[in-house]
Short mmCIF file of C-alpha atoms in Angstrom, two decimals:
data_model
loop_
_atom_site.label_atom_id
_atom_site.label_comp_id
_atom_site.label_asym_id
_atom_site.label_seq_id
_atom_site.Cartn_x
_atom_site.Cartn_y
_atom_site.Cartn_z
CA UNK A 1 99.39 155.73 59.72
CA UNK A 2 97.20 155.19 56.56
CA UNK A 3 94.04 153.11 56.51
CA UNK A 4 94.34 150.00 53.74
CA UNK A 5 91.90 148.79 51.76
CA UNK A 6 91.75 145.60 50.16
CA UNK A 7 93.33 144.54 46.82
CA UNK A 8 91.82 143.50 43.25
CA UNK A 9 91.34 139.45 42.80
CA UNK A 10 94.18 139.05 40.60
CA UNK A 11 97.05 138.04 42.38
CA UNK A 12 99.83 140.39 40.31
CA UNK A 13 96.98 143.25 39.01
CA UNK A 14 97.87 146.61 40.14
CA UNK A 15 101.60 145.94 40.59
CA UNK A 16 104.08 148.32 37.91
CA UNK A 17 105.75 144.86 37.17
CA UNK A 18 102.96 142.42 37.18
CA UNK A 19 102.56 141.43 33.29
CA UNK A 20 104.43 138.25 33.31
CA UNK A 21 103.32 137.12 36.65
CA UNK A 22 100.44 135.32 37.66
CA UNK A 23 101.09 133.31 40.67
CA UNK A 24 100.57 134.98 44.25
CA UNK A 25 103.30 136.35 45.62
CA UNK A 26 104.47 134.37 49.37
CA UNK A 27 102.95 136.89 52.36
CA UNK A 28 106.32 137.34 53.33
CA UNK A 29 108.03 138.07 50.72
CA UNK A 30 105.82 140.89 50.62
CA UNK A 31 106.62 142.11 53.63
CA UNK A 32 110.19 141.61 53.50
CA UNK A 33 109.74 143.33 49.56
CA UNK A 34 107.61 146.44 50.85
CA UNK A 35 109.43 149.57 51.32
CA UNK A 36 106.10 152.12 51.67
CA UNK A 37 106.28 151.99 54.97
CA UNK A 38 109.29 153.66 55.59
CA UNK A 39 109.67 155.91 51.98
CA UNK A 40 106.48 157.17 52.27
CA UNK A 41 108.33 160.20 53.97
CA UNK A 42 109.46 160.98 50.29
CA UNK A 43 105.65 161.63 48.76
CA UNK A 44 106.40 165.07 47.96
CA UNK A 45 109.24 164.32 46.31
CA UNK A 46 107.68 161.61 44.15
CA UNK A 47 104.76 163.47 43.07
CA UNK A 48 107.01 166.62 42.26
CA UNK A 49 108.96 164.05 39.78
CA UNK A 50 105.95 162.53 38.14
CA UNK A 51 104.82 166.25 37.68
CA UNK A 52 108.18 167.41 36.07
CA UNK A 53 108.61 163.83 34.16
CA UNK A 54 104.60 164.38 32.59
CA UNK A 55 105.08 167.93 31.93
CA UNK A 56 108.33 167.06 29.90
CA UNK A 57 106.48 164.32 28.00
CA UNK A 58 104.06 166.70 26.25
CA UNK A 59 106.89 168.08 24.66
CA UNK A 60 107.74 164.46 23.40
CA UNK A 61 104.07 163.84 22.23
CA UNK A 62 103.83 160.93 24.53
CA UNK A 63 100.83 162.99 26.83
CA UNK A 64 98.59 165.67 25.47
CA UNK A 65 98.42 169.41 26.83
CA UNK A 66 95.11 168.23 28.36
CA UNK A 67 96.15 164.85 29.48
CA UNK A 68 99.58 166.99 31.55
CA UNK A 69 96.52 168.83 33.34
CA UNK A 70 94.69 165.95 34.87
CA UNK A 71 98.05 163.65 35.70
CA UNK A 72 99.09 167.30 37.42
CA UNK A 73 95.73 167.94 38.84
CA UNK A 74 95.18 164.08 40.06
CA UNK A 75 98.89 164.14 41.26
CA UNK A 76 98.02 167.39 43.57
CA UNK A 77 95.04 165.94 44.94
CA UNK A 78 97.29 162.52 45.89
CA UNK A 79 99.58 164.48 47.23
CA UNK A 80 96.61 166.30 49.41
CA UNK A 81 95.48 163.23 50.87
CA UNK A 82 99.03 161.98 51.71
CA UNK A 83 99.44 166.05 53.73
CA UNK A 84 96.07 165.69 55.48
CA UNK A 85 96.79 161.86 56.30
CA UNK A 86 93.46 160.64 54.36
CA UNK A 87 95.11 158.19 51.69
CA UNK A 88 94.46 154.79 51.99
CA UNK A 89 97.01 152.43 51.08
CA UNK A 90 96.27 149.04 49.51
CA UNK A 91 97.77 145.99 51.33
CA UNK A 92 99.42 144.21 49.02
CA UNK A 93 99.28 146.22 45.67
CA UNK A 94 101.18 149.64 47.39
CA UNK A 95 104.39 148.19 47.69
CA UNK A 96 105.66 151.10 47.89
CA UNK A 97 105.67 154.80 47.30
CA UNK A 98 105.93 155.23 43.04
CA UNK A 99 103.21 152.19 43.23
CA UNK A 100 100.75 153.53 45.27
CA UNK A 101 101.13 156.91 43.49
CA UNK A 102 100.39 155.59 40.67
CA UNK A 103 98.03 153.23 41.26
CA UNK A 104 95.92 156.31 43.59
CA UNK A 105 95.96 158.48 40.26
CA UNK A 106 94.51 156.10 38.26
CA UNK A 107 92.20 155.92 40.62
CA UNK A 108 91.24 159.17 40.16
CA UNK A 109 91.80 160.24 36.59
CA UNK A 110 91.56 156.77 35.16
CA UNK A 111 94.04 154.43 34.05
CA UNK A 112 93.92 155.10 30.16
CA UNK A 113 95.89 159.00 31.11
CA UNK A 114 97.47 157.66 34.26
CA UNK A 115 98.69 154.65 32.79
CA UNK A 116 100.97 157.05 30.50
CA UNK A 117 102.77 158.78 33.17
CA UNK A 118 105.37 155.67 33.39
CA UNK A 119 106.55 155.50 29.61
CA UNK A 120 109.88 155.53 29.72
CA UNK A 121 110.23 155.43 33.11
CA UNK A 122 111.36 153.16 35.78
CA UNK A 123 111.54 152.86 39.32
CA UNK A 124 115.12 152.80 39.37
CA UNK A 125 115.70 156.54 38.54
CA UNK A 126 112.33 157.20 39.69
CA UNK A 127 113.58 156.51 43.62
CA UNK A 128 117.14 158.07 42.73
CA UNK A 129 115.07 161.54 41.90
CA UNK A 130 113.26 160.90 45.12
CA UNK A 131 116.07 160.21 47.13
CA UNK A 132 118.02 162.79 45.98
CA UNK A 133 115.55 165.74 46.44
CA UNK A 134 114.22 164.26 49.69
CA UNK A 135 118.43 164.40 50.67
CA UNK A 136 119.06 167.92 49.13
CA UNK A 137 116.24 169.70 51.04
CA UNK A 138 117.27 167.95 54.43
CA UNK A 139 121.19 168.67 53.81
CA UNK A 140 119.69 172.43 53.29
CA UNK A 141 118.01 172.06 56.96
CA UNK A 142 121.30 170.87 58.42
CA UNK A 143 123.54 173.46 56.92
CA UNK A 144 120.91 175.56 58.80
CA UNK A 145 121.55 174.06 61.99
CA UNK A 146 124.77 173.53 61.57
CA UNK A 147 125.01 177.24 61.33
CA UNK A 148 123.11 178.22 64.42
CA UNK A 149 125.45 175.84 66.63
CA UNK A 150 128.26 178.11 64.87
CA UNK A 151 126.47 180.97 65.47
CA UNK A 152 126.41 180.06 69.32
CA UNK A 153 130.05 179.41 69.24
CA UNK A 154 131.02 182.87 67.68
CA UNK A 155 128.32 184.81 70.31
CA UNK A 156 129.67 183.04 73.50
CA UNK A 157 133.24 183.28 72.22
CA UNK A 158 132.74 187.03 72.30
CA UNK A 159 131.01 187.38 75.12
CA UNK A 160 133.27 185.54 77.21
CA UNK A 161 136.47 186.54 76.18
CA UNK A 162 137.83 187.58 79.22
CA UNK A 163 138.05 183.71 80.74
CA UNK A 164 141.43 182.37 81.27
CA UNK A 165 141.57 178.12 81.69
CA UNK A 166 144.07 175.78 81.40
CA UNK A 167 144.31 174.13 78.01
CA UNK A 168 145.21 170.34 77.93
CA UNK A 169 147.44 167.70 76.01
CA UNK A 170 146.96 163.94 77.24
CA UNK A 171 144.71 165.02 78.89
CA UNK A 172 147.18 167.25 81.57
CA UNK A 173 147.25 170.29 81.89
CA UNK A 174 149.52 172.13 79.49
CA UNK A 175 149.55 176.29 78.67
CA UNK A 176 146.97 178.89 79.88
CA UNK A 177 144.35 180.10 77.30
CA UNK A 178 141.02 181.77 76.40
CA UNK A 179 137.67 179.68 77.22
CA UNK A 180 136.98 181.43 73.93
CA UNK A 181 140.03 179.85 72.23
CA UNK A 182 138.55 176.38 73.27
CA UNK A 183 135.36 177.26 71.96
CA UNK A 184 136.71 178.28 69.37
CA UNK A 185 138.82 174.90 68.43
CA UNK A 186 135.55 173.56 67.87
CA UNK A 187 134.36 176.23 65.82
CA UNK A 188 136.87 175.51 63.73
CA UNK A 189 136.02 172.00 63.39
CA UNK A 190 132.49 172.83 63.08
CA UNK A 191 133.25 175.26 60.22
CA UNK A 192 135.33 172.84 57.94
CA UNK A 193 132.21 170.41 58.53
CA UNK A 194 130.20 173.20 57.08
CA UNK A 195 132.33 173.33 54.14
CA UNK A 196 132.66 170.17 53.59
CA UNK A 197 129.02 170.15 53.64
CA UNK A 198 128.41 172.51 50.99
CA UNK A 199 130.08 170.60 49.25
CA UNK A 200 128.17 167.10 49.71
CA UNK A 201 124.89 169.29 48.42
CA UNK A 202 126.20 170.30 44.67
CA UNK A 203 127.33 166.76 44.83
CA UNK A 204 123.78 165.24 45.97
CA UNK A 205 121.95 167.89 43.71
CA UNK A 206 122.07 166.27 40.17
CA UNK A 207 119.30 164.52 38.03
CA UNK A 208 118.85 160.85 37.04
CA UNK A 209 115.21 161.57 36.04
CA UNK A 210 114.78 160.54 32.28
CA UNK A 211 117.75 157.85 32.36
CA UNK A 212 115.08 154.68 32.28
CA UNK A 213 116.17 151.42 34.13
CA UNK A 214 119.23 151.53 32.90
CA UNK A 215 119.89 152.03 29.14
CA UNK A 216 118.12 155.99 28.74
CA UNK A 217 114.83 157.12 27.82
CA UNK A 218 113.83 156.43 24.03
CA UNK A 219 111.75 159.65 23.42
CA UNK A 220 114.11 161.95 23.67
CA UNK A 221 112.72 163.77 27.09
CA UNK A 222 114.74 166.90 27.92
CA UNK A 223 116.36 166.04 30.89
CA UNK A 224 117.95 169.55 31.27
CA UNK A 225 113.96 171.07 31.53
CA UNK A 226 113.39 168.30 34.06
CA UNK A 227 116.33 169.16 36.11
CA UNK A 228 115.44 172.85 36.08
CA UNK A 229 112.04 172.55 36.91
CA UNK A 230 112.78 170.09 40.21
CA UNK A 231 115.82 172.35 41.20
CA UNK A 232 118.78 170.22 40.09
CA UNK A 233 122.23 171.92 39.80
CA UNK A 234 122.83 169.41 36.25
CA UNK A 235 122.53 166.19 35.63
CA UNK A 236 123.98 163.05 35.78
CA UNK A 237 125.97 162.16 33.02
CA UNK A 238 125.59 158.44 32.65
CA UNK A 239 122.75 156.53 33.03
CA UNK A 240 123.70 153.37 34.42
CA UNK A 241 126.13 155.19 36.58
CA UNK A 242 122.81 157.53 37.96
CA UNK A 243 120.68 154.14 38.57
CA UNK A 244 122.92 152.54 40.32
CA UNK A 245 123.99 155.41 42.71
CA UNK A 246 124.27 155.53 46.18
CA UNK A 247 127.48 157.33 46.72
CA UNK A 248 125.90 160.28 47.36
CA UNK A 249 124.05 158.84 50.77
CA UNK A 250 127.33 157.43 51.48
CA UNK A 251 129.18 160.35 51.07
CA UNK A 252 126.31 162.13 53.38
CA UNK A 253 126.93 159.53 56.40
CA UNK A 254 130.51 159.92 55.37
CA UNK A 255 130.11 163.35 56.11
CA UNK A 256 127.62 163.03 59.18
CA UNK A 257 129.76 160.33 60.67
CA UNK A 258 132.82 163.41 60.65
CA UNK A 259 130.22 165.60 62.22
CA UNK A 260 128.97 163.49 64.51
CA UNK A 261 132.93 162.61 65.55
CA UNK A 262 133.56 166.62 66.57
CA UNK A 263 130.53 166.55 68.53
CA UNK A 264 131.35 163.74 70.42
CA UNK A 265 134.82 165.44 71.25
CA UNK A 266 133.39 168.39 72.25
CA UNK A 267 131.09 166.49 74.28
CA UNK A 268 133.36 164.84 76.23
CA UNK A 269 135.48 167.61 76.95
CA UNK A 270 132.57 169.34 78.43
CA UNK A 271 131.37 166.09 80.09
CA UNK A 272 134.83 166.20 81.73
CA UNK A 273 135.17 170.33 82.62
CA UNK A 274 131.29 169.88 84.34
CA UNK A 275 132.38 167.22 86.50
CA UNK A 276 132.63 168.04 90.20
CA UNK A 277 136.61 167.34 89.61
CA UNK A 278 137.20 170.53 87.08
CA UNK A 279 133.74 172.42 87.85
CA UNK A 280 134.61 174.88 84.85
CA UNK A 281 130.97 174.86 83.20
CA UNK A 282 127.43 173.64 84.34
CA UNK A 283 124.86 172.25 82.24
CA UNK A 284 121.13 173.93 82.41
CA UNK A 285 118.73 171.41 84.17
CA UNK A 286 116.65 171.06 80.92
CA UNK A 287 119.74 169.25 79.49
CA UNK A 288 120.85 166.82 82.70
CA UNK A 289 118.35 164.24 84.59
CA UNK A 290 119.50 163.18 88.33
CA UNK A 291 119.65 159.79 89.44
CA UNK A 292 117.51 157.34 91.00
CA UNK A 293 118.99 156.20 93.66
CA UNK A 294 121.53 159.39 94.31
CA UNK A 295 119.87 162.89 95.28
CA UNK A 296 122.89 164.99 94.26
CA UNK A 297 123.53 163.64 91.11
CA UNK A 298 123.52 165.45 87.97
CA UNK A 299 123.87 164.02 84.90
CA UNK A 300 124.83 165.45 81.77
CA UNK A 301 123.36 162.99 79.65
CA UNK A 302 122.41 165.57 76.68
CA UNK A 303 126.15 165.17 76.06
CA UNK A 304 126.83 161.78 76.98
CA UNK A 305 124.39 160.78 74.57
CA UNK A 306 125.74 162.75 71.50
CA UNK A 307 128.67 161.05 72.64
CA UNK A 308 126.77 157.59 72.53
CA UNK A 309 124.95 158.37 69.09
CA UNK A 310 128.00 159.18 67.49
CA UNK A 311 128.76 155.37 67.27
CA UNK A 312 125.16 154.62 65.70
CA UNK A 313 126.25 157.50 63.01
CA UNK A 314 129.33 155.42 62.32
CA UNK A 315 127.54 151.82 62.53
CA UNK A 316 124.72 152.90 59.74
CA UNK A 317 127.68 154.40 57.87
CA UNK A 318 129.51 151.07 57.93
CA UNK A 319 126.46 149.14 56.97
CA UNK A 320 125.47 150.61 53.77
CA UNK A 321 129.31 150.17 52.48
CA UNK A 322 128.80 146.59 53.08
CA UNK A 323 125.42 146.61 51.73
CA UNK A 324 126.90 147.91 48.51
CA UNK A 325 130.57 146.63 47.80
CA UNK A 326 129.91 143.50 46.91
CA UNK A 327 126.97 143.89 43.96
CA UNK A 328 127.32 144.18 40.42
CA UNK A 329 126.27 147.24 38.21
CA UNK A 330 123.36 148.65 37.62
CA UNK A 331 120.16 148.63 39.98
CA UNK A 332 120.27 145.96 42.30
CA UNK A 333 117.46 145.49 45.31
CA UNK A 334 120.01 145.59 47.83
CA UNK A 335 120.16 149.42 47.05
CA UNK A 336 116.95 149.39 49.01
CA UNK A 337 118.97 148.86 51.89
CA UNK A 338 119.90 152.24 51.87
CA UNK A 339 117.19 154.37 53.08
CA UNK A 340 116.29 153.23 55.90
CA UNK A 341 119.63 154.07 57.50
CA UNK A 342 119.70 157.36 55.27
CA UNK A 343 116.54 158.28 57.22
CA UNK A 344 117.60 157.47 61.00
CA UNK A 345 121.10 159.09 59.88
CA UNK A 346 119.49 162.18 59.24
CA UNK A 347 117.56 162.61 62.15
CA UNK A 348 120.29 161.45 64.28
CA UNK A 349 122.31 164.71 62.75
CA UNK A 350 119.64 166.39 63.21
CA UNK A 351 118.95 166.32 66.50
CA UNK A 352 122.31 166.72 67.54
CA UNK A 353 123.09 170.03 66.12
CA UNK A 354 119.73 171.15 68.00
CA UNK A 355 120.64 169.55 71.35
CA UNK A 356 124.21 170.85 70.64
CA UNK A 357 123.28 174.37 70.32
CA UNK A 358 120.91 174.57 72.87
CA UNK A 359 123.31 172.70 75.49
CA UNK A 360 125.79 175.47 74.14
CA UNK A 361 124.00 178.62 74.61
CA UNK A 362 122.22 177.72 77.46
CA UNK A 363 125.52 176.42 79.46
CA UNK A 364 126.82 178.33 82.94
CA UNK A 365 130.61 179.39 83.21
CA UNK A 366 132.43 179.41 86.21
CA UNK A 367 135.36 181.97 85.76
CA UNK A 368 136.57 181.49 89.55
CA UNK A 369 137.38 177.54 88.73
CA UNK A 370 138.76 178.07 85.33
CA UNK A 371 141.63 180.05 87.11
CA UNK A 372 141.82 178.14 90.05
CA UNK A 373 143.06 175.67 87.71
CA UNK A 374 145.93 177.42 86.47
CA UNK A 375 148.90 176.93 88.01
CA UNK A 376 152.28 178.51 87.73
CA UNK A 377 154.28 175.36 86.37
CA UNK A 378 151.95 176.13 82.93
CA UNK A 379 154.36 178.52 82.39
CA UNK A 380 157.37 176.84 81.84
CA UNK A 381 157.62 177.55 78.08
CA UNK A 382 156.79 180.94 78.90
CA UNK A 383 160.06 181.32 81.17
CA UNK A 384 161.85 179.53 78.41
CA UNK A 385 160.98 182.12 75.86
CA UNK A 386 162.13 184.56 78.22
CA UNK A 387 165.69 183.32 78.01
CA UNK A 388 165.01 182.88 73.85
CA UNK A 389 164.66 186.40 73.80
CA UNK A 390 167.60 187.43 75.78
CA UNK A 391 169.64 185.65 73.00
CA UNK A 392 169.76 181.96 74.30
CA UNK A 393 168.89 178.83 72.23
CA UNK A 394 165.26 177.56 72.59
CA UNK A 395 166.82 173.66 73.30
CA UNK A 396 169.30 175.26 75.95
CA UNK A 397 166.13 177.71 77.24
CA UNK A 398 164.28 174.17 77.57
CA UNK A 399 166.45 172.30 79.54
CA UNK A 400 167.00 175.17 81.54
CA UNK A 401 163.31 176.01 82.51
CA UNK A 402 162.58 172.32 82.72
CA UNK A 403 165.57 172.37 85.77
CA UNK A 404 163.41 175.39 87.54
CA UNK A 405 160.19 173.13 87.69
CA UNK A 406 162.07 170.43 89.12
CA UNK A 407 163.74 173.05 91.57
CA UNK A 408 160.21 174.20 92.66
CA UNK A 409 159.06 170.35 93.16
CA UNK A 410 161.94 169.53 95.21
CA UNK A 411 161.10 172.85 97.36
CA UNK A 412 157.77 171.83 97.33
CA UNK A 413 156.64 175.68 96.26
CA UNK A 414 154.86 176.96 92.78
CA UNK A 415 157.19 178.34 90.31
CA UNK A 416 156.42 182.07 91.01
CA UNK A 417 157.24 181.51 94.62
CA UNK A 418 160.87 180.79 94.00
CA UNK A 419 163.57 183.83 94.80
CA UNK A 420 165.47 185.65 91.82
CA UNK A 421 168.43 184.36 93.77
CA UNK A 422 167.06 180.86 93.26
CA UNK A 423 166.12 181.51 89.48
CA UNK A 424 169.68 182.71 89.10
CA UNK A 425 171.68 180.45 90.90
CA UNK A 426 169.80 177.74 87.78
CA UNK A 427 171.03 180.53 85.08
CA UNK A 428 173.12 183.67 85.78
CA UNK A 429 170.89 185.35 82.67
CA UNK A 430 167.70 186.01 84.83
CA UNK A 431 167.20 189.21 85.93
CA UNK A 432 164.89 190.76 87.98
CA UNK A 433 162.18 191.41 85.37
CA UNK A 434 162.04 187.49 85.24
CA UNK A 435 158.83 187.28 87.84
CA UNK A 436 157.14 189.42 85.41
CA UNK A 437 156.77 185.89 83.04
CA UNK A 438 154.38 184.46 85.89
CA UNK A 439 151.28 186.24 85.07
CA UNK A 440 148.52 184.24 82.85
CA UNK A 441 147.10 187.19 81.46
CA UNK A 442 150.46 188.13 79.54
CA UNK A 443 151.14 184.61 78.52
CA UNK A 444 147.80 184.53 76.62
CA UNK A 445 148.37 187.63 75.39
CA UNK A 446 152.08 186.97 73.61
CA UNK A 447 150.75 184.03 71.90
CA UNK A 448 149.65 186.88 69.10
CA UNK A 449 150.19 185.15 66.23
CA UNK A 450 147.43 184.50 63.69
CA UNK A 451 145.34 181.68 65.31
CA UNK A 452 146.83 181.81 68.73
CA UNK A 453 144.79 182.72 72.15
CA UNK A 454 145.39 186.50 73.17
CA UNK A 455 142.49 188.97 72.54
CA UNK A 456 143.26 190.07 68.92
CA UNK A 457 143.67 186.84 67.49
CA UNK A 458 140.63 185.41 69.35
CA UNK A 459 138.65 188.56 67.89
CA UNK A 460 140.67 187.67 64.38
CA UNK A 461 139.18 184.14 64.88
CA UNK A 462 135.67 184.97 65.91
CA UNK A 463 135.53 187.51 62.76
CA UNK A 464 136.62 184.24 60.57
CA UNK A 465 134.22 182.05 61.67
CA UNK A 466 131.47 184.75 60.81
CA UNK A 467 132.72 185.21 58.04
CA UNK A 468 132.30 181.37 56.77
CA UNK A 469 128.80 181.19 58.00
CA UNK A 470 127.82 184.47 55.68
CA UNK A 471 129.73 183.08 52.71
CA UNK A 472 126.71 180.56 52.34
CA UNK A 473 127.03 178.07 49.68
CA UNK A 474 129.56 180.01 47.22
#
C-alpha cells in the first residue's frame, strides 16, 4: 500500500471541490467519502484520460503545445510512481484517484499548468472514462479465458470421442450418448456466453470523456479525437445519459452472473459423475483437498466452490440494481457504489474460467464406469423406433415398447435378455433382427441428425465450436 503524507493547514485546500468550503470535513465522513482505496486499481486508466483530455485541449487553445508536454511528461512520471509503488498518498486531500492525480502533478509541474488540465472537466465523466477502459481491457482478458476453457472443451471432446455414458433427465438415467456430447452441451453454453460477451464489449467501449458534469464541455473539445486516441469504438451520444451510466457494469454482472450460472451446472454435474456413486470422472489432486477427520475422503471443492461463488456473482449483481433504481438523473454518489462490486465481480469471473479450465483439462475419465452405467432399458425409444420404421405409429410404437420394459421388470431380466418369442408374443411385428436395437454403439450412432450424439455430428459440433472461438469479435 502507499505511504501518506500529511495534508496542507487549510481544512478544504487541495480538494477539486473545495472553493466554497471552509469548515473541516467530520473524520468519518471522510472515510465513508474516500474511494482511493479501492479505484486506485484504475491509475492507468486515469492518467491515459487526462493525457488524451490535455492533448485535445491544445487544439481548443485552453493549454499550450508546451504546457501538453509537461501535463504529459508529469502525468508519466505519476503514473511511474503509482507502477513501482513509490507514490505517496495524502490522508485526507487524495480522496480518491482523479484527486490525487491531480493534486501529485501539480506537485510536480506546478499548479499554474496543472491546474488547467480540469477545465471543462469533471469527475463525473472523468470516472465513467476510467471505468469504462479499466472494464473494456478486463472484458478483453475474459473473452481470453473464456476461450481457453472452450478450447479445452473442443480438445477433450475430440480426444475422447469414443466414450459412451448414460445421459440424464431428472436426474435418471435416460438415452445413451457421447461423453463428448456432454461436454459438448456445455460448450454450447459456453459459446453463446462468448457471444453474448462480444457483445457486452462494443457496448462498454464508448466515450463520455468531454461531456462535463452534466450539461457538455463549453470549448468545443473533439470528443471523436479523444475517443480515438483512448481506443473507444464511438461515443456516447448524450451527455447526461453518459454521466449517469452504469448500465454497462450492470449489463457485465448481467452477463457474468449467466456465466457464472453454466459453470455452476457443469459443476455440479461433475460433482455428481466423481462421486463414488457414478465414478465416471476423477478430479486431479491439485483441484480436491481431503478431510480432516476422514482419510479417504476426496473432495472436489474446486467445483463445489464455483458452484458456491456463483451465488456471490448473482448477490453483487442484485445489489448494484438496487443501488441504482431508485435515484434520479444525472450523477448521483450512490453510483460510487458500483465499483467495488464491479471489481470483486471481475475477479470472481476470472478465476473461475481459470480454475474451470484447468479442472477440465486436467480431469481423469473412467470409460469402464461410464458403460457400466448403461443399461438396456435406455433403449426403449430405440425399440420404439424400430417398430416406427416398420410402418407403425410412434404413439402405438410407445405404448408398445413401454409394455416390453414392464415385461422385463416383471421377469426380473434386462431388456436384451428377453426371447424373440417374448418380444413377439407383446407385438407380432418383431422379427428376428429386433435384438440388433440393443447395442449402445448403434443407438448413438442413429441419432445423426445435426446436433445429435453419433460420431459425425459430434465432429460437426466440435468443428462449430472452433469455429466461434476463431470468429473473434466480428
Amino acid at each position: 500500500m502507499a505511504a501518506q503524507q500529511q495534508p496542507s493547514a487549510s481544512p478544504a485546500s487541495g480538494r477539486l471541490w473545495g472553493g466554497r468550503f471552509t469548515g473541516k470535513t467530520d473524520e468519518l465522513m471522510e472515510q465513508y467519502n474516500e474511494s482511493l482505496s479501492f479505484d486506485r486499481v484504475f491509475y492507468a486508466q486515469d492518467i491515459a484520460g487526462s493525457i488524451a483530455y490535455a492533448r485535445a485541449n491544445v487544439t481548443t487553445k485552453i493549454l499550450t503545445q508546451h504546457e501538453f508536454l509537461e501535463i504529459a511528461k508529469g502525468l508519466k512520471q505519476v503514473l511511474e510512481e503509482w507502477r513501482t509503488d513509490t507514490f505517496l498518498v495524502t490522508k485526507g486531500i487524495d480522496e480518491d484517484i482523479h484527486t490525487a492525480n491531480e493534486r501529485r502533478l501539480g506537485e510536480i509541474i506546478g499548479t499554474d499548468i496543472a491546474g488547467k488540465l480540469h477545465t471543462g472537466r469533471s469527475r463525473n465523466d472523468q470516472v465513467a472514462t476510467d471505468l469504462r477502459l479499466w472494464l473494456r481491457d478486463e472484458l478483453r482478458e475474459i473473452e481470453r479465458y473464456l476461450i481457453d476453457l472452450l478450447k479445452v472443451v473442443a480438445e477433450r471432446a475430440q480426444n475422447d470421442i469414443s466414450l459412451l455414458m448414460p445421459s440424464y433427465t431428472h436426474l435418471q438415467r435416460a438415452q445413451p450418448i457421447r461423453w463428448s456430447h456432454w461436454l459438448l452441451s456445455y460448450g454450447a453454453f459456453f459459446a453463446d456466453d462468448l457471444l453474448r460477451l462480444r457483445e457486452v464489449i462494443k457496448r462498454v467501449n464508448r466515450c463520455p470523456l468531454g461531456c462535463g458534469a452534466v450539461a457538455g464541455n463549453a470549448f468545443h473539445i473533439d470528443r471523436h479525437a479523444m475517443a480515438q486516441e483512448l481506443g473507444f469504438d464511438g461515443l456516447l451520444p448524450n451527455s447526461m445519459a453518459a454521466v449517469a451510466d452504469r448500465i454497462f457494469i450492470l449489463e457485465t454482472m448481467q452477463w457474468g452472473s449467466t456465466l457464472m450460472m453454466n459453470i455452476s451446472r457443469w459443476s455440479e454435474d461433475l460433482i455428481i459423475y466423481s462421486s463414488g456413486e457414478f465414478g465416471f470422472v476423477r478430479l486431479a489432486d491439485a483441484y480436491t483437498t481431503g478431510s480432516s477427520l476422514m482419510p479417504q475422503k476426496k473432495n472436489s471443492d474446486s467445483l463445489e466452490l464455483l458452484r458456491g461463488k456463483a451465488g456471490r456473482a448473482f448477490g453483487q449483481m442484485a445489489g448494484l440494481m438496487m443501488s441504482i433504481k431508485g435515484i434520479p438523473s444525472t450523477y448521483n454518489k450512490d453510483l460510487q457504489e458500483s465499483v467495488e462490486p464491479m471489481l470483486a465481480h471481475v475477479k470472481t469471473l476470472k478465476d473461475s474460467l481459470l480454475i474451470a479450465a484447468r479442472v477440465l483439462a486436467t480431469l481423469t475419465t473412467f470409460p469402464e464406469k461410464m458403460a457400466a452405467a448403461l443399461t438396456p432399458d435406455m433403449l426403449a425409444t430405440d425399440l420404439a423406433e424400430y417398430l416406427v420404421r416398420k410402418g407403425v405409429p410412434f404413439r402405438e410404437t410407445h405404448h408398445i415398447s413401454g409394455r416390453v420394459v414392464a415385461l422385463a421388470e416383471r421377469e426380473a431380466v434386462p431388456m436384451d435378455r428377453l426371447s424373440l418369442a417374448q418380444l413377439q408374443r407383446v407385438d407380432g411385428r418383431f422379427a428376428a433382427d429386433v435384438l440388433g436395437v440393443f447395442d449402445y454403439e448403434r443407438s448413438v450412432e442413429m441419432k445423426d441428425a445435426a446436433g445429435g450424439t453419433s460420431r459425425r455430428a459430434v465432429e460437426e459440433q466440435i468443428q462449430h465450436l472452433r469455429g466461434v472461438i476463431e470468429r473473434g469479435g466480428g
